[in-house]
Coordinates of C-alpha atoms and ligand atoms in Angstrom, one line a residue:
Chain A
M276 CA -20.3 -11.7 -18.3
L277 CA -20.4 -11.3 -14.5
L278 CA -24.1 -10.7 -14.2
E279 CA -26.6 -12.0 -16.7
F280 CA -30.1 -10.5 -16.2
Q281 CA -32.3 -12.6 -18.3
N282 CA -36.1 -11.7 -19.2
V283 CA -36.7 -10.5 -15.6
T284 CA -40.3 -9.4 -14.9
K285 CA -41.4 -7.9 -11.6
R286 CA -45.1 -6.4 -11.1
F287 CA -46.6 -4.8 -8.1
L288 CA -50.1 -4.9 -6.7
R289 CA -51.6 -1.7 -8.2
V290 CA -55.0 -2.0 -6.5
P291 CA -55.6 -4.3 -3.8
S292 CA -58.3 -6.5 -4.4
G293 CA -61.1 -6.3 -2.1
F294 CA -65.0 -5.4 -2.1
R295 CA -66.0 -5.7 -5.9
R296 CA -62.5 -5.0 -7.2
K297 CA -60.1 -7.4 -9.0
A298 CA -56.4 -7.0 -7.9
E299 CA -54.5 -4.8 -10.6
Y300 CA -51.0 -5.1 -11.1
S301 CA -48.4 -2.7 -12.9
M302 CA -45.4 -3.7 -14.3
A303 CA -42.3 -2.1 -12.7
V304 CA -39.7 -4.3 -14.7
D305 CA -41.0 -5.9 -18.2
D306 CA -39.1 -8.5 -19.6
V307 CA -35.6 -6.7 -19.2
H308 CA -32.6 -8.2 -20.4
F309 CA -28.8 -7.0 -20.0
G310 CA -25.3 -8.1 -19.0
I311 CA -22.9 -6.9 -17.0
R312 CA -19.1 -7.9 -18.0
E313 CA -16.6 -8.3 -15.8
G314 CA -14.5 -5.0 -14.9
E315 CA -16.9 -2.9 -16.6
I316 CA -18.8 0.1 -15.2
F317 CA -22.5 -0.4 -16.5
G318 CA -24.8 2.6 -16.6
L319 CA -28.6 2.2 -16.1
V320 CA -30.4 5.7 -17.0
G321 CA -34.1 6.4 -17.5
E322 CA -37.2 7.8 -16.7
S323 CA -38.0 8.5 -13.4
G324 CA -40.2 5.6 -11.9
S325 CA -39.1 3.3 -14.9
G326 CA -37.7 0.5 -12.7
K327 CA -34.1 1.1 -11.9
S328 CA -34.1 0.9 -8.4
T329 CA -36.3 -1.9 -8.7
I330 CA -33.9 -4.0 -10.9
A331 CA -31.0 -3.2 -8.2
R332 CA -33.2 -4.5 -5.4
I333 CA -33.8 -7.6 -7.4
I334 CA -30.0 -8.4 -7.9
V335 CA -29.4 -7.8 -4.3
K336 CA -32.3 -10.0 -3.6
L337 CA -34.5 -7.8 -1.3
L338 CA -37.3 -8.2 -4.0
S339 CA -37.7 -11.5 -5.9
P340 CA -39.1 -11.4 -9.8
E341 CA -42.1 -12.9 -11.2
K342 CA -40.4 -14.2 -13.9
G343 CA -37.0 -14.5 -15.5
R344 CA -33.4 -15.6 -14.2
I345 CA -30.3 -14.2 -13.1
L346 CA -26.6 -15.4 -13.5
F347 CA -23.9 -14.3 -11.6
D348 CA -20.4 -15.8 -12.5
K349 CA -22.5 -18.2 -14.3
K350 CA -24.4 -19.7 -11.3
K351 CA -28.2 -19.0 -10.6
V352 CA -29.0 -16.4 -8.2
L353 CA -32.5 -17.2 -7.6
R354 CA -33.4 -20.1 -5.3
Q355 CA -29.7 -20.3 -4.2
S356 CA -29.0 -22.6 -1.2
K357 CA -28.4 -20.9 2.2
A358 CA -24.6 -21.3 1.7
E359 CA -24.7 -19.8 -1.7
G360 CA -26.8 -17.0 -0.8
K361 CA -24.2 -16.2 1.9
I362 CA -21.4 -15.9 -0.4
Y363 CA -23.2 -13.9 -3.1
R364 CA -24.3 -11.4 -0.2
K365 CA -20.5 -10.8 0.2
Q366 CA -19.8 -10.3 -3.6
V367 CA -22.6 -7.8 -4.4
Q368 CA -23.0 -4.6 -2.7
M369 CA -25.3 -1.6 -3.1
V370 CA -25.3 1.8 -2.2
F371 CA -29.1 3.0 -2.0
Q372 CA -30.7 6.0 -3.5
N373 CA -31.5 7.3 0.0
P374 CA -28.5 6.6 2.4
F375 CA -30.9 6.5 5.4
E376 CA -32.2 3.4 4.1
S377 CA -28.9 1.8 4.7
L378 CA -27.2 3.5 7.6
N379 CA -28.6 2.7 11.2
P380 CA -29.1 5.9 13.1
R381 CA -28.1 4.5 16.3
Q382 CA -24.6 3.3 15.4
T383 CA -21.6 5.5 15.0
V384 CA -19.9 5.5 11.7
A385 CA -17.0 3.6 13.0
S386 CA -19.4 0.8 14.1
I387 CA -21.3 1.0 10.9
L388 CA -18.1 0.2 9.0
E389 CA -16.6 -2.3 11.4
E390 CA -19.6 -4.3 11.5
G391 CA -19.5 -5.4 7.8
V392 CA -15.7 -5.8 8.0
H393 CA -15.8 -8.1 11.0
L394 CA -18.4 -10.1 9.4
H395 CA -16.7 -10.5 6.1
F396 CA -13.0 -10.3 7.0
S397 CA -13.4 -12.4 10.4
H398 CA -10.1 -14.1 9.6
R399 CA -8.1 -10.8 9.6
E400 CA -6.6 -9.2 12.9
E401 CA -8.3 -6.7 14.5
G402 CA -5.7 -3.9 13.8
V403 CA -5.6 -4.5 10.2
N404 CA -9.7 -4.1 10.0
K405 CA -9.6 -1.0 11.9
E406 CA -6.8 0.3 9.6
A407 CA -9.0 -0.2 6.8
V408 CA -12.0 1.7 8.4
R409 CA -9.8 4.5 8.7
A410 CA -8.6 4.4 5.1
I411 CA -11.6 4.2 3.6
V412 CA -12.9 7.2 5.6
E413 CA -10.3 9.4 4.2
E414 CA -10.6 7.8 0.7
V415 CA -14.1 9.0 0.3
G416 CA -13.1 12.5 1.6
L417 CA -14.1 12.6 5.2
P418 CA -11.8 13.4 8.2
V419 CA -11.2 10.7 10.4
S420 CA -12.9 12.3 13.0
S421 CA -16.3 11.3 11.6
L422 CA -16.0 7.9 12.9
Q423 CA -17.1 8.9 16.3
K424 CA -20.2 10.6 14.7
Y425 CA -23.7 9.5 14.0
P426 CA -25.4 9.7 10.5
H427 CA -27.6 12.3 11.3
E428 CA -24.8 14.7 12.0
F429 CA -23.5 14.9 8.6
S430 CA -24.8 16.8 5.5
G431 CA -26.9 14.9 2.7
G432 CA -23.4 14.6 0.6
Q433 CA -21.4 13.4 3.5
R434 CA -24.0 10.6 4.4
Q435 CA -24.0 9.4 0.8
R436 CA -20.2 9.0 1.1
I437 CA -20.3 6.8 4.3
A438 CA -23.1 4.8 2.5
I439 CA -20.4 4.4 -0.3
A440 CA -17.5 3.7 2.2
R441 CA -19.8 1.0 3.8
A442 CA -20.2 -0.8 0.5
L443 CA -16.8 -0.3 -0.7
I444 CA -14.8 -1.6 2.4
L445 CA -16.4 -5.0 1.9
A446 CA -14.5 -5.0 -1.3
P447 CA -17.5 -6.8 -3.5
K448 CA -17.1 -7.9 -6.9
L449 CA -19.8 -6.2 -8.2
L450 CA -21.2 -2.7 -6.6
I451 CA -24.5 -1.5 -7.3
L452 CA -24.6 2.3 -7.0
D453 CA -28.2 4.0 -7.1
E454 CA -27.9 7.7 -7.5
P455 CA -24.6 7.4 -5.3
V456 CA -23.3 11.0 -6.1
S457 CA -26.3 12.9 -6.6
S458 CA -26.1 15.3 -3.7
L459 CA -22.5 15.8 -4.1
D460 CA -20.6 18.9 -5.7
V461 CA -18.6 18.4 -8.9
S462 CA -15.1 18.4 -7.1
I463 CA -16.2 15.5 -4.5
Q464 CA -18.4 13.7 -7.1
S465 CA -14.9 13.5 -9.3
Q466 CA -12.8 12.7 -6.4
I467 CA -15.4 9.6 -5.7
L468 CA -15.5 8.7 -9.2
T469 CA -11.5 8.3 -9.7
L470 CA -11.5 6.6 -6.5
L471 CA -14.2 3.9 -8.2
R472 CA -12.2 4.0 -11.4
G473 CA -9.0 2.9 -9.5
L474 CA -10.7 -0.3 -7.8
K475 CA -12.0 -0.9 -11.1
K476 CA -8.5 -0.9 -12.7
K477 CA -6.4 -2.5 -9.4
H478 CA -9.0 -5.1 -8.4
G479 CA -11.3 -5.7 -11.7
M480 CA -14.1 -4.6 -9.4
T481 CA -17.8 -4.0 -11.7
F482 CA -20.3 -1.3 -11.3
L483 CA -23.8 -1.0 -12.1
F484 CA -24.3 2.8 -11.8
I485 CA -27.6 4.2 -11.6
S486 CA -28.0 7.7 -12.3
H487 CA -30.0 10.9 -13.8
D488 CA -26.8 13.0 -14.4
L489 CA -26.1 12.4 -17.9
H490 CA -22.9 14.3 -18.0
I491 CA -21.6 12.1 -15.2
V492 CA -23.0 8.9 -17.0
R493 CA -21.0 9.9 -20.5
D494 CA -17.9 10.4 -18.5
F495 CA -17.8 7.4 -16.2
C496 CA -19.6 4.3 -17.9
D497 CA -18.5 2.0 -20.5
R498 CA -21.9 0.9 -21.6
V499 CA -25.3 2.3 -21.0
A500 CA -28.9 0.8 -20.8
V501 CA -31.7 3.2 -21.4
L502 CA -35.0 2.3 -19.6
R503 CA -38.4 3.8 -19.9
N504 CA -41.6 2.3 -18.4
G505 CA -40.0 -1.0 -17.3
K506 CA -38.4 -1.7 -20.4
I507 CA -34.9 -1.1 -22.0
V508 CA -35.2 1.1 -25.0
E509 CA -31.7 0.8 -25.9
T510 CA -28.1 -0.5 -24.7
G511 CA -24.8 -0.1 -26.1
E512 CA -21.4 1.8 -25.6
T513 CA -21.7 5.2 -23.9
K514 CA -20.2 7.1 -26.9
E515 CA -22.6 5.3 -29.3
I516 CA -25.7 6.1 -27.3
F517 CA -24.5 9.6 -26.6
D518 CA -23.3 10.6 -30.0
S519 CA -26.1 8.7 -31.9
P520 CA -29.0 7.6 -30.1
K521 CA -31.3 5.4 -31.8
S522 CA -34.7 6.0 -29.7
E523 CA -36.7 9.0 -29.6
F524 CA -36.8 8.7 -25.7
T525 CA -33.0 8.8 -25.5
K526 CA -32.9 11.9 -27.6
E527 CA -35.1 13.5 -25.5
L528 CA -33.4 12.9 -22.3
L529 CA -30.2 14.1 -24.0
D530 CA -32.0 17.4 -25.4
A531 CA -33.1 18.0 -21.9
V532 CA -30.3 18.3 -20.0
F533 CA -29.7 21.7 -18.7
R534 CA -26.7 23.4 -19.8
V535 CA -24.8 27.1 -18.7
P536 CA -26.3 29.5 -21.1
N537 CA -23.9 31.7 -23.1
F538 CA -23.9 34.8 -21.0
S539 CA -21.2 36.5 -23.0
R540 CA -23.4 36.5 -25.9
E541 CA -26.2 38.0 -24.1
E542 CA -23.9 40.8 -22.6
G543 CA -22.8 41.8 -26.0
K544 CA -26.3 42.8 -27.0
Chain B
M245 CA -36.2 48.9 -6.0
K246 CA -38.2 45.7 -4.7
N247 CA -38.4 44.9 -0.9
N248 CA -36.7 42.5 0.9
L249 CA -38.9 39.7 1.9
L250 CA -36.5 37.8 3.9
E251 CA -33.1 39.4 5.6
I252 CA -30.4 37.2 6.9
S253 CA -28.0 39.0 8.8
E254 CA -24.9 37.7 10.4
L255 CA -26.2 34.5 11.2
S256 CA -24.0 32.3 13.0
V257 CA -25.0 28.6 14.0
A258 CA -23.3 26.0 16.5
F259 CA -23.7 22.4 17.5
S260 CA -23.1 22.2 21.3
D261 CA -19.7 23.4 22.4
E262 CA -18.3 23.1 19.0
E263 CA -17.1 25.9 16.6
N264 CA -19.8 27.5 14.3
V265 CA -20.8 25.5 11.4
L266 CA -22.4 28.9 10.0
S267 CA -20.7 32.0 10.6
R268 CA -21.9 35.2 10.2
V269 CA -23.9 34.5 7.3
S270 CA -25.9 37.2 5.2
F271 CA -27.9 37.5 2.1
S272 CA -31.5 38.8 1.5
L273 CA -34.3 37.5 -1.0
Q274 CA -36.5 40.0 -2.8
E275 CA -40.0 39.6 -3.8
G276 CA -40.1 37.3 -6.8
E277 CA -36.5 36.8 -6.8
T278 CA -35.0 33.4 -7.2
L279 CA -31.6 32.9 -5.2
A280 CA -29.6 29.6 -5.7
L281 CA -27.3 28.5 -2.8
V282 CA -24.4 26.8 -4.0
G283 CA -21.2 25.3 -2.6
E284 CA -19.3 22.1 -1.6
S285 CA -20.7 19.3 0.2
G286 CA -20.9 20.2 4.0
S287 CA -20.5 23.9 3.4
G288 CA -23.7 24.7 5.3
K289 CA -26.3 25.1 2.9
S290 CA -29.1 22.9 4.6
I291 CA -28.3 24.3 7.9
T292 CA -28.8 27.9 6.4
A293 CA -32.6 26.6 5.2
L294 CA -33.3 25.2 8.7
S295 CA -32.0 28.1 10.6
I296 CA -34.3 30.6 8.5
L297 CA -37.1 28.6 9.7
Q298 CA -35.9 28.3 13.0
L299 CA -35.8 24.6 12.9
L300 CA -32.1 24.2 14.7
S301 CA -33.5 22.7 17.8
Y302 CA -34.5 19.5 15.9
I303 CA -31.1 18.9 14.9
G304 CA -29.4 20.0 18.0
A305 CA -28.0 23.3 17.0
T306 CA -28.4 26.8 18.5
H307 CA -28.1 30.3 16.9
T308 CA -25.2 31.9 18.3
G309 CA -25.5 35.1 16.7
G310 CA -27.2 37.3 14.2
K311 CA -31.2 37.3 12.8
V312 CA -33.6 36.4 10.4
K313 CA -36.4 39.0 9.3
Y314 CA -39.3 38.1 7.4
R315 CA -41.3 40.9 6.1
G316 CA -39.4 43.3 8.3
K317 CA -40.2 41.4 11.5
E318 CA -37.5 39.3 13.3
M319 CA -38.6 35.7 13.1
T320 CA -38.3 33.7 16.6
P321 CA -39.4 30.0 17.1
E322 CA -43.0 31.2 18.1
T323 CA -43.6 33.2 14.9
A324 CA -41.5 30.4 12.9
S325 CA -44.2 28.2 13.7
H326 CA -47.0 30.2 12.2
I327 CA -45.1 31.2 9.0
R328 CA -43.6 27.6 8.6
G329 CA -45.2 25.5 5.6
K330 CA -47.6 28.3 4.9
E331 CA -45.9 31.5 4.1
I332 CA -42.3 29.8 3.7
A333 CA -42.3 26.2 2.6
L334 CA -39.3 24.0 3.0
I335 CA -38.7 20.8 0.7
F336 CA -36.1 18.8 2.8
Q337 CA -33.1 17.4 1.0
D338 CA -34.0 13.8 2.1
P339 CA -37.7 12.4 1.9
F340 CA -37.4 10.5 5.2
S341 CA -38.0 13.6 6.8
T342 CA -40.9 14.5 5.2
F343 CA -42.8 11.0 5.0
N344 CA -44.4 9.0 7.6
P345 CA -43.7 5.5 6.4
L346 CA -46.8 4.2 7.8
Q347 CA -49.1 6.7 6.1
T348 CA -50.4 6.7 2.4
I349 CA -49.8 9.5 0.3
E350 CA -53.5 10.4 0.5
K351 CA -52.9 10.8 4.3
H352 CA -50.3 13.0 3.9
F353 CA -52.1 15.6 1.9
S354 CA -55.3 15.3 3.9
H355 CA -53.2 16.4 6.7
L356 CA -52.0 19.3 4.9
F357 CA -55.4 20.2 3.7
R358 CA -56.7 19.9 7.0
Y359 CA -54.4 21.9 9.0
R360 CA -52.7 24.1 6.7
T361 CA -55.5 25.2 4.3
R362 CA -59.4 26.2 4.3
V363 CA -60.4 24.0 1.3
S364 CA -63.5 22.3 2.3
K365 CA -63.1 18.3 2.7
K366 CA -65.3 17.7 -0.5
N367 CA -62.6 19.3 -2.7
W368 CA -59.6 17.6 -1.3
Q369 CA -59.5 14.5 -3.4
K370 CA -60.0 16.7 -6.4
K371 CA -57.2 19.2 -5.3
M372 CA -54.7 16.1 -4.5
I373 CA -55.2 15.1 -7.8
S374 CA -54.5 18.5 -9.8
F375 CA -51.5 19.2 -7.5
L376 CA -50.0 15.6 -8.3
E377 CA -50.8 16.4 -11.8
M378 CA -49.2 19.8 -11.8
V379 CA -46.0 18.0 -11.2
H380 CA -46.1 15.6 -13.9
L381 CA -47.0 12.5 -11.9
P382 CA -48.7 9.8 -13.7
D383 CA -51.7 7.8 -12.3
P384 CA -52.3 10.5 -9.4
E385 CA -55.5 8.4 -8.0
M386 CA -53.4 5.4 -7.9
L387 CA -50.5 7.1 -6.4
L388 CA -52.5 8.5 -3.4
Q389 CA -53.1 4.8 -2.3
K390 CA -49.4 4.2 -2.1
Y391 CA -47.2 4.5 0.7
P392 CA -43.8 6.3 0.3
H393 CA -41.7 3.0 0.4
E394 CA -43.9 2.1 -3.1
C395 CA -42.8 5.2 -4.7
S396 CA -39.7 5.7 -6.7
G397 CA -37.1 8.3 -5.5
G398 CA -38.1 10.6 -8.2
M399 CA -41.8 10.2 -7.3
L400 CA -41.2 11.2 -3.8
Q401 CA -39.4 14.2 -4.7
R402 CA -42.2 15.4 -6.9
I403 CA -45.0 14.6 -4.4
M404 CA -42.7 16.7 -1.6
I405 CA -42.9 19.6 -4.5
A406 CA -46.6 19.2 -4.8
M407 CA -47.0 19.1 -0.9
A408 CA -45.0 22.3 -0.4
L409 CA -47.2 24.1 -3.0
V410 CA -50.5 23.3 -1.3
C411 CA -50.2 26.2 1.1
R412 CA -49.3 28.5 -1.5
P413 CA -46.1 29.9 0.2
K414 CA -44.6 33.4 -0.4
I415 CA -41.3 31.5 -0.3
L416 CA -40.2 28.4 -1.5
I417 CA -36.9 26.9 -0.1
A418 CA -35.9 24.0 -2.1
D419 CA -33.2 21.5 -0.9
E420 CA -31.6 19.5 -3.9
I421 CA -35.2 18.6 -5.0
T422 CA -34.3 17.4 -8.6
T423 CA -31.6 15.0 -8.2
A424 CA -34.1 12.2 -8.6
L425 CA -35.6 13.2 -11.5
D426 CA -34.7 12.4 -15.2
T427 CA -34.0 15.4 -17.5
T428 CA -36.9 15.7 -19.1
V429 CA -39.2 15.7 -15.8
Q430 CA -36.6 17.9 -14.1
K431 CA -37.0 20.8 -17.1
K432 CA -40.8 20.4 -16.8
I433 CA -40.5 20.5 -12.9
I434 CA -38.5 23.7 -13.3
G435 CA -40.8 25.1 -15.8
V436 CA -43.7 24.5 -13.5
L437 CA -42.0 26.4 -10.7
Q438 CA -41.0 29.3 -12.8
G439 CA -44.5 29.4 -14.3
L440 CA -46.1 29.6 -10.9
Q441 CA -43.7 32.2 -9.7
K442 CA -44.7 34.5 -12.6
K443 CA -48.5 34.0 -12.0
K444 CA -48.3 33.9 -8.2
G445 CA -45.1 35.9 -7.7
F446 CA -43.6 34.0 -5.1
S447 CA -39.8 34.0 -4.0
M448 CA -37.3 30.8 -4.4
I449 CA -34.3 29.8 -2.6
V450 CA -32.9 27.0 -4.7
I451 CA -30.2 24.8 -3.0
T452 CA -28.4 22.7 -5.5
H453 CA -24.8 21.3 -6.2
D454 CA -25.8 21.3 -9.9
L455 CA -24.5 24.8 -11.4
S456 CA -26.0 24.1 -14.6
L457 CA -29.6 24.3 -12.9
A458 CA -28.4 27.2 -10.9
A459 CA -27.5 28.9 -14.1
N460 CA -31.1 28.3 -15.4
I461 CA -33.1 29.2 -12.6
A462 CA -31.6 31.9 -10.5
D463 CA -31.4 35.6 -10.6
R464 CA -28.4 35.7 -8.1
I465 CA -26.2 33.1 -6.6
V466 CA -24.9 32.8 -3.2
V467 CA -21.9 30.7 -2.9
M468 CA -21.3 29.4 0.5
D469 CA -17.7 27.5 1.9
G470 CA -17.0 26.2 5.2
G471 CA -20.0 27.9 6.6
K472 CA -19.6 31.2 5.4
V473 CA -21.1 33.0 2.3
V474 CA -18.0 34.0 0.0
E475 CA -19.7 35.5 -2.7
I476 CA -23.3 36.8 -3.9
A477 CA -23.5 38.1 -7.4
P478 CA -25.9 38.1 -10.2
V479 CA -26.1 34.9 -12.2
K480 CA -24.4 36.3 -15.1
D481 CA -21.5 37.8 -13.1
I482 CA -21.0 34.4 -11.3
F483 CA -19.9 32.9 -14.6
M484 CA -18.5 35.5 -16.3
R485 CA -16.3 37.5 -13.7
P486 CA -16.3 34.8 -10.4
L487 CA -14.5 36.3 -7.7
H488 CA -13.7 33.9 -5.1
S489 CA -11.6 30.9 -5.7
C490 CA -14.2 28.7 -4.6
T491 CA -16.5 30.1 -7.1
K492 CA -13.9 29.7 -9.7
K493 CA -13.1 26.0 -8.8
L494 CA -16.8 25.1 -8.8
I495 CA -17.2 26.4 -12.4
S496 CA -13.9 25.0 -13.5
S497 CA -15.0 21.9 -12.5
L498 CA -18.0 21.4 -14.4
P499 CA -17.3 19.2 -17.6
K500 CA -17.3 20.8 -21.1
S501 CA -20.5 19.1 -21.8
A502 CA -22.1 21.5 -19.1
F503 CA -21.8 24.7 -21.1
Q504 CA -23.8 25.8 -24.3
A505 CA -20.8 27.8 -25.4
Q506 CA -17.2 27.9 -23.9
I507 CA -16.6 30.2 -21.0
V508 CA -13.1 31.7 -20.9
L509 CA -12.3 32.3 -17.0
E510 CA -9.5 34.9 -16.5
Ligands
LIG201 N1 -42.5 -1.5 -2.7 C1 -43.5 -1.3 -4.1 N2 -44.6 -1.6 -4.0 C2 -45.3 -1.2 -4.9 N3 -44.8 -0.5 -6.0 C3 -43.6 -0.1 -6.0 C4 -42.8 -0.8 -4.8 N4 -41.4 -0.2 -5.4 C5 -41.5 0.5 -6.6 N5 -42.6 0.3 -7.1 C6 -43.1 1.1 -8.4 O1 -42.4 0.5 -9.5 C7 -42.3 1.5 -10.3 C8 -40.5 1.6 -10.3 O2 -40.0 2.2 -9.5 P1 -38.6 2.5 -9.2 O3 -38.2 2.9 -7.7 O4 -37.7 0.9 -9.7 O5 -38.1 3.4 -10.3 P2 -36.7 4.2 -10.6 O6 -36.4 3.9 -12.2 O7 -35.8 3.8 -9.6 O8 -37.0 5.8 -10.3 P3 -36.4 7.2 -9.9 O9 -35.5 7.5 -11.1 O10 -37.5 8.1 -9.6 O11 -35.8 6.5 -8.4 C9 -42.7 2.9 -9.8 O12 -43.9 2.9 -10.5 C10 -43.0 2.7 -8.4 O13 -44.1 3.1 -7.8
LIG202 N1 -26.7 17.1 13.5 C1 -25.4 17.4 13.4 N2 -24.5 17.4 14.2 C2 -23.0 18.0 14.0 N3 -22.7 18.4 13.0 C3 -23.5 18.6 11.8 C4 -25.0 17.8 12.2 N4 -25.8 18.4 10.8 C5 -24.9 18.9 10.0 N5 -23.6 19.1 10.7 C6 -22.4 19.7 9.9 O1 -22.5 20.8 9.6 C7 -21.9 21.1 8.3 C8 -23.0 21.8 7.5 O2 -23.8 20.9 6.9 P1 -25.3 21.1 5.8 O3 -26.1 20.1 6.2 O4 -25.7 22.6 5.9 O5 -24.1 20.9 4.6 P2 -24.7 21.2 3.0 O6 -24.0 22.2 2.2 O7 -26.0 20.8 3.0 O8 -24.2 19.9 2.3 P3 -24.6 18.5 1.2 O9 -24.5 19.3 -0.1 O10 -23.8 17.4 1.2 O11 -26.1 18.2 1.5 C9 -21.5 19.6 7.8 O12 -20.1 19.8 8.0 C10 -22.1 18.6 8.9 O13 -21.2 17.9 9.0
LIG203 MG1 -35.0 5.1 -8.1
LIG204 MG1 -27.3 19.6 2.3

């Protein structure tokens, strides 16, 4: 296992304590337990508001859990030393659900991408890093001219791809993708997914893939965990979950998928 | 024949000194109709929405030609400011254009009720809760006290939908509003919108990359490519007899599981 997420609990203040009121908490992540194997694509699906993004934020240490343990490469993630933390942050990258969260509006795409590269690969020659920046932009399907532009000059889907490029260029061991292709049309989606699959094959990169799009999850993930209300309702091989879901909730999710109706039958009437 | 509520003719848009990002975009929206606007990422869907509402100056773009008519009258930046949010509501693709990070959800709604409706203040709270319940948000009282960053992606999307509905618009333009919703909630929300549409008779322009969603909600589909409209047709024809190569490509790249039954393309 590359990442072990062990019995993690995270709660948020529901009502601030104050006059005549006791603080109330809500459980965003409730005793959640799963492991991600090295080199696999692990899918996290489930109810909206069930705690998926919170789990992602806990893994990248933007939030700290009340209870539980996280192991990365068998080493503890919580309460790392400063030096350990620095290495960890190199190895684990995240693409946020909303790309604006991670893209500084005042930086050009070139400087957004170069910043990370310089920090992480300071030993490399300048030219090598510049070349890497150009290459990654093309790999996510954007023209090289994008480098001189600012994030607001892009469409929603283009911005998502910049965020993906920024995470990929740092060559993390584990990449967390929170709804990374949610506003991309199918052909760009498959271009990005093919790119990610290639990285998995070539570098053994590992992915945590959060998505509501069950067509994509079925196609792309090796294993899946289904989340509801802060709890995992089932985990298993993707095929197993999709072909013979055990929980009622998973069945509901699968049944509710929109499909293109059979127009030819209507026409025959 | 029904009336054209909105008529977009030969609309062109450019960012300073660059070539057009929209070229001569034309389509119309009838009363009670739902149009789906589809097309590749970057094809100009969101810019089309912004230009209908005369919001281009906010993103530093300008109209270089064409016009938009609402109920037969040409829209100008002045008239649009009265129509925006009241008669025509736009739900933005990214929540950050809608929410002020320093204000609670309640504050956002209060602002709407104060400036955009005639609901008396003592009824605000009750109304807010009923709008949040309408979009299937659990625990609405609690939600009103939250700040945007304390809400999940799908909660924000539903709050934006509820906020757009507060003013009872005649046209709802929804830009990728279901991307953060799980399939069951997605189906419910689409059901809510369609139910309201039947009851209140408003029209919708649904911008989406999800063709299976478009197939289930739209009367007609508008396909865009490179800033141009390349095909407009009733939804059935788009799937049964797509004409433009771009439409064919969009349909053929859908996974098999996205169809109820196999569709054979000529
Ligand atoms: N900073 C925060 N403060 C308070 N509550 C929060 C905070 N962040 C998240 N929550 C709450 O935790 C719960 C889980 O949120 P999370 O964003 O993890 O859901 P999600 O599964 O990613 O949902 P979606 O699919 O809609 O994005 C929600 O009820 C949310 O309101
Ligand atoms: N502020 C801006 N300055 C310059 N170019 C811009 C700006 N905003 C958008 N563009 C460009 O205009 C084109 C159309 O953008 P638009 O946002 O309408 O695309 P879209 O069809 O909504 O795509 P998506 O599905 O990815 O959201 C894109 O190529 C984009 O790069
Ligand atoms: Mg989320
Ligand atoms: Mg867009």
